[in-house]
Coordinates of C-alpha atoms in Angstrom, one line a residue:
X15 CA 109.4 102.1 92.9
X16 CA 112.0 102.7 95.6
X17 CA 113.6 106.0 96.5
X18 CA 117.3 106.2 97.2
X19 CA 116.8 105.5 100.9
X20 CA 114.3 102.7 100.7
X21 CA 114.9 99.0 100.2
X22 CA 113.0 95.8 100.1
X23 CA 113.3 95.0 103.8
X24 CA 112.2 98.5 105.1
X25 CA 108.6 98.5 106.5
X26 CA 106.3 100.8 104.7
X27 CA 105.3 102.6 107.9
X28 CA 108.9 103.8 108.7
X29 CA 108.7 107.5 108.8
X30 CA 112.4 108.2 107.9
X31 CA 115.3 106.5 106.3
X32 CA 117.1 106.5 109.6
X33 CA 114.5 104.2 111.2
X34 CA 115.2 101.2 109.0
X35 CA 118.7 100.3 110.3
X36 CA 117.4 100.5 113.9
X37 CA 114.5 98.1 113.1
X38 CA 116.8 95.7 111.2
X39 CA 119.4 95.7 114.1
X40 CA 116.8 95.1 116.8
X41 CA 115.2 92.3 114.7
X42 CA 118.4 90.2 114.6
X43 CA 118.6 89.6 118.4
X44 CA 115.0 88.3 118.8
X45 CA 115.4 86.0 115.8
X46 CA 118.8 84.6 116.9
X47 CA 117.5 84.0 120.4
X48 CA 114.4 82.3 119.2
X49 CA 116.5 80.0 116.9
X50 CA 118.9 79.3 119.8
X51 CA 116.0 78.3 122.0
X52 CA 114.8 75.9 119.3
X53 CA 118.3 74.3 119.3
X54 CA 117.7 73.1 122.9
X55 CA 114.5 71.2 122.0
X56 CA 116.2 67.9 121.9
X57 CA 116.6 68.0 125.7
X58 CA 112.9 68.2 126.2
X59 CA 111.9 65.7 123.5
X60 CA 114.3 63.0 124.9
X61 CA 113.1 63.5 128.5
X62 CA 109.4 63.6 127.6
X63 CA 109.5 59.9 126.4
X64 CA 106.6 60.3 123.9
X65 CA 106.2 59.6 120.3
X66 CA 106.9 62.5 117.8
X67 CA 103.3 63.3 116.9
X68 CA 102.2 63.2 120.5
X69 CA 105.1 65.6 121.3
X70 CA 103.9 67.8 118.4
X71 CA 100.4 68.0 119.8
X72 CA 101.5 68.9 123.3
X73 CA 103.8 71.5 121.9
X74 CA 101.0 73.1 120.0
X75 CA 98.5 72.8 122.9
X76 CA 100.7 74.3 125.6
X77 CA 102.0 76.9 123.2
X78 CA 98.4 77.8 122.5
X79 CA 97.7 78.3 126.2
X80 CA 100.8 80.5 126.6
X81 CA 100.1 82.6 123.6
X82 CA 96.4 83.0 124.5
X83 CA 97.6 84.4 127.9
X84 CA 100.1 86.7 126.1
X85 CA 97.6 88.0 123.7
X86 CA 95.1 88.6 126.4
X87 CA 97.7 90.4 128.6
X88 CA 98.5 92.7 125.7
X89 CA 94.8 93.3 125.1
X90 CA 95.1 92.1 121.5
X91 CA 92.4 89.4 121.5
X92 CA 90.4 91.5 118.9
X93 CA 93.3 90.9 116.5
X94 CA 92.7 87.2 116.5
X95 CA 89.7 87.8 114.4
X96 CA 90.6 86.9 110.8
X97 CA 89.9 89.5 108.1
X98 CA 89.5 89.0 104.4
X99 CA 93.0 90.4 104.0
X100 CA 95.0 88.5 106.6
X101 CA 92.8 85.5 107.2
X102 CA 93.8 83.4 104.1
X103 CA 97.5 84.1 104.7
X104 CA 97.3 83.2 108.4
X105 CA 95.4 79.9 107.7
X106 CA 97.8 78.9 104.9
X107 CA 100.9 79.6 107.1
X108 CA 99.5 77.6 110.0
X109 CA 98.5 74.7 107.7
X110 CA 101.9 74.7 106.0
X111 CA 103.7 74.6 109.3
X112 CA 101.7 71.5 110.4
X113 CA 102.3 69.9 107.0
X114 CA 106.0 70.4 107.3
X115 CA 106.1 68.7 110.7
X116 CA 104.1 65.7 109.3
X117 CA 106.5 65.4 106.3
X118 CA 109.5 65.5 108.5
X119 CA 108.2 62.8 110.8
X120 CA 107.4 60.7 107.7
X121 CA 110.9 61.3 106.3
X122 CA 112.7 60.1 109.5
X123 CA 111.0 56.7 109.1
X124 CA 112.7 56.3 105.8
X125 CA 116.2 57.7 106.5
X126 CA 118.5 58.7 109.4
X127 CA 117.5 61.7 111.4
X128 CA 120.8 63.4 110.6
X129 CA 120.2 63.1 106.8
X130 CA 116.7 64.4 107.3
X131 CA 117.8 67.4 109.2
X132 CA 120.4 68.3 106.6
X133 CA 117.8 68.0 103.8
X134 CA 115.2 69.9 105.8
X135 CA 117.6 72.8 106.1
X136 CA 117.6 73.3 102.4
X137 CA 114.9 75.8 103.5
X138 CA 117.3 78.9 103.5
X139 CA 117.9 78.4 99.8
X140 CA 114.1 78.2 99.2
X141 CA 113.8 81.4 101.3
X142 CA 116.3 83.3 99.1
X143 CA 114.6 82.1 95.9
X144 CA 111.1 82.9 97.1
X145 CA 112.2 86.3 98.4
X146 CA 113.7 87.2 95.1
X147 CA 110.7 86.0 93.1
X148 CA 107.8 87.2 95.3
X149 CA 109.2 90.1 97.4
X150 CA 111.6 91.3 94.7
X151 CA 114.5 91.4 97.2
X152 CA 118.0 91.7 95.7
X153 CA 120.3 88.8 96.4
X154 CA 124.0 89.9 96.3
X155 CA 126.7 87.5 95.3
X156 CA 128.3 87.8 98.7
X157 CA 125.0 86.7 100.4
X158 CA 124.6 83.7 98.1
X159 CA 128.2 82.7 98.8
X160 CA 127.7 83.1 102.5
X161 CA 124.6 80.9 102.5
X162 CA 126.3 78.3 100.4
X163 CA 129.3 78.2 102.8
X164 CA 126.9 77.9 105.8
X165 CA 125.1 75.0 104.2
X166 CA 128.4 73.2 103.7
X167 CA 129.1 73.8 107.3
X168 CA 125.8 72.4 108.3
X169 CA 126.5 69.2 106.4
X170 CA 129.9 68.8 108.2
X171 CA 128.4 69.6 111.6
X172 CA 125.9 66.7 111.4
X173 CA 128.8 64.3 110.9
X174 CA 127.3 62.7 107.8
X175 CA 130.6 63.2 105.8
X176 CA 132.3 60.8 108.2
X177 CA 129.6 58.1 108.0
X178 CA 128.7 57.6 104.4
X179 CA 125.6 55.5 103.7
X180 CA 125.9 52.1 102.2
X181 CA 123.1 50.7 100.2
X182 CA 120.2 53.1 99.9
X183 CA 117.2 51.7 101.9
X184 CA 113.8 51.2 100.4
X185 CA 111.8 54.5 100.4
X186 CA 114.9 56.6 100.9
X187 CA 114.2 58.8 97.8
X188 CA 110.6 59.3 99.0
X189 CA 112.0 60.5 102.3
X190 CA 114.3 62.9 100.4
X191 CA 111.2 64.3 98.6
X192 CA 109.4 64.7 101.9
X193 CA 112.3 66.7 103.3
X194 CA 112.6 69.0 100.3
X195 CA 108.8 69.6 100.1
X196 CA 108.7 70.1 103.9
X197 CA 111.6 72.6 103.6
X198 CA 109.7 74.4 100.9
X199 CA 106.6 74.6 103.2
X200 CA 108.7 76.1 106.0
X201 CA 110.2 78.7 103.5
X202 CA 106.7 79.6 102.5
X203 CA 105.8 80.2 106.1
X204 CA 108.8 82.5 106.4
X205 CA 107.7 84.5 103.4
X206 CA 104.1 84.8 104.6
X207 CA 105.3 85.9 108.0
X208 CA 107.2 88.8 106.3
X209 CA 104.2 89.6 104.2
X210 CA 102.2 89.9 107.5
X211 CA 104.8 92.0 109.2
X212 CA 102.2 94.5 110.5
X213 CA 100.4 91.7 112.3
X214 CA 101.7 91.3 115.9
X215 CA 104.0 88.4 116.2
X216 CA 102.0 86.5 118.8
X217 CA 98.9 86.5 116.6
X218 CA 100.5 84.5 113.8
X219 CA 102.1 82.1 116.3
X220 CA 98.7 81.7 118.1
X221 CA 97.0 80.6 114.9
X222 CA 99.8 78.2 114.1
X223 CA 99.4 76.5 117.4
X224 CA 95.6 76.5 117.1
X225 CA 95.7 74.8 113.8
X226 CA 98.2 72.2 115.1
X227 CA 96.1 71.6 118.2
X228 CA 92.9 71.0 116.2
X229 CA 94.5 68.8 113.5
X230 CA 97.0 66.6 115.4
X231 CA 94.9 65.7 118.5
X232 CA 93.6 62.6 116.8
X233 CA 97.0 60.9 117.0
X234 CA 97.3 60.8 120.9
X235 CA 93.6 60.0 121.1
X236 CA 94.1 56.8 119.1
X237 CA 97.6 55.9 120.3
X238 CA 97.3 56.8 124.0
X239 CA 98.4 59.7 126.2
X240 CA 101.7 59.8 128.1
X241 CA 101.5 59.0 131.8
X242 CA 101.0 61.9 134.2
X243 CA 104.2 63.0 135.9
X244 CA 107.6 64.4 134.8
X245 CA 106.9 63.7 131.2
X246 CA 104.1 66.3 131.2
X247 CA 106.5 68.9 132.6
X248 CA 108.9 68.4 129.7
X249 CA 106.0 68.5 127.3
X250 CA 104.8 71.7 128.9
X251 CA 108.3 73.2 128.5
X252 CA 108.1 72.4 124.8
X253 CA 104.9 74.5 124.5
X254 CA 106.0 77.3 126.8
X255 CA 109.6 77.7 125.7
X256 CA 110.0 76.2 122.3
X257 CA 106.7 77.4 120.9
X258 CA 105.1 80.2 122.8
X259 CA 108.4 82.1 123.5
X260 CA 110.7 80.9 120.6
X261 CA 108.2 81.5 117.8
X262 CA 107.1 84.8 119.1
X263 CA 110.8 86.0 119.1
X264 CA 111.3 84.5 115.6
X265 CA 108.3 86.2 114.2
X266 CA 109.3 89.5 115.8
X267 CA 112.7 89.1 114.1
X268 CA 111.1 88.1 110.7
X269 CA 109.1 91.3 110.6
X270 CA 112.4 93.4 110.9
X271 CA 114.8 91.4 108.7
X272 CA 115.1 90.8 105.0
X273 CA 115.0 87.2 103.6
X274 CA 118.8 87.1 103.1
X275 CA 119.6 87.7 106.8
X276 CA 116.8 85.3 107.8
X277 CA 118.3 82.6 105.7
X278 CA 121.6 83.0 107.4
X279 CA 120.4 83.3 111.0
X280 CA 118.4 80.1 110.6
X281 CA 121.7 78.2 110.8
X282 CA 121.9 79.1 114.5
X283 CA 119.2 76.5 115.2
X284 CA 121.1 73.4 114.0
X285 CA 124.4 74.8 115.3
X286 CA 123.0 75.0 118.8
X287 CA 121.4 71.6 118.4
X288 CA 124.8 70.0 117.6
X289 CA 126.3 71.7 120.6
X290 CA 123.5 70.5 122.9
X291 CA 124.1 67.0 121.7
X292 CA 127.7 67.2 122.8
X293 CA 127.0 69.0 126.1
X294 CA 124.0 67.0 127.4
X295 CA 124.1 63.7 125.6
X296 CA 127.9 63.1 125.4
X297 CA 127.9 63.1 121.6
X298 CA 131.5 63.5 120.7
X299 CA 132.2 66.3 118.1
X300 CA 134.8 65.4 115.6
X301 CA 137.1 67.8 113.9
X302 CA 134.9 67.9 110.8
X303 CA 131.9 68.8 113.0
X304 CA 133.7 71.5 114.8
X305 CA 134.9 72.8 111.4
X306 CA 131.3 72.8 110.2
X307 CA 130.1 74.9 113.1
X308 CA 133.0 77.3 112.5
X309 CA 132.0 77.6 108.9
X310 CA 128.5 78.4 109.8
X311 CA 129.6 81.1 112.3
X312 CA 132.1 82.5 109.8
X313 CA 129.4 82.8 107.1
X314 CA 127.1 84.7 109.3
X315 CA 129.9 87.0 110.5
X316 CA 131.0 87.6 106.9
X317 CA 127.5 88.5 105.7
X318 CA 126.9 90.8 108.7
X319 CA 130.3 92.5 108.2
X320 CA 129.6 93.1 104.5
X321 CA 126.2 94.5 105.4
X322 CA 127.6 96.9 108.0
X323 CA 130.3 98.1 105.6
X324 CA 127.6 98.8 102.9
X325 CA 125.5 100.7 105.4
X326 CA 128.3 103.0 106.5
X327 CA 129.5 103.6 102.9
X328 CA 128.8 107.2 101.6
X329 CA 125.7 107.5 99.5
X330 CA 126.1 106.6 95.9
X331 CA 129.4 104.7 96.4
X332 CA 129.4 101.2 95.0
X333 CA 132.6 99.0 95.4
X334 CA 133.8 97.4 92.2
X335 CA 130.5 98.2 90.5
X336 CA 128.5 95.6 92.6
X337 CA 125.0 96.2 93.8
X338 CA 124.3 96.2 97.6
X339 CA 124.3 92.7 99.2

């Protein structure tokens, strides 16, 4: 049961009703910043000149080193010990994250990277569905509409609408299945992270990197390591910036946001990625791509404006008989 001032995204340990808006507001900035950092990952991957699974291992390994130092600095090493309550969830989340990466890499062997990215970002819809089914969080019609518009914007931003595929290559539909299952795995990680909101953000990210380091190392061992030099610096950046820092920020935000806002803010990642392609790799943005980015931004702004209006409305007031969104 919820009282009049409680809702699904308010942590149990908040002492007053006034504490929830502050936590939700401060959660948005870390999450958006983390997603924006992930959007720059292409710069590091292209300059590392390593195969995808080798890049994944280095990302996990360097991220593990950074997060170990962070946890030690905060004197939270005791929290790395898995308990009967948190242990299964932490291990499942880490395993699902690694599985989602493997499915994505398998998918891009069967289809274009652009198509794979679009399909992989079906994740926000999975997040909304899982949030409603498992966390009993309400999904207002405005929020559903905003996410739908953002997904249309994402499709336009990738440029796929201007380059329709001809004959479907062999294995294409298997790649589609890999993307949708991988997106589902990522959505499950998001839900688990919210379930473990009382666990410090760095702990969950540490275990994620630890599982990836222990399971993916066999790939570079069998296929060779990149040569020492600049490549290692770019790979280190992937671990330090795009794993250690970015995922810590994202998990901090997840603990303070409901699934509806998480689903919308995740579109910051592909939007920044498209912008980086234009800025650093001279990938020309067409009018449709710019329109797609504008749609994504407008959807996020609309949902945030609706949320702010609902929060400032007098208690008991409901516009047009609609539930809160």
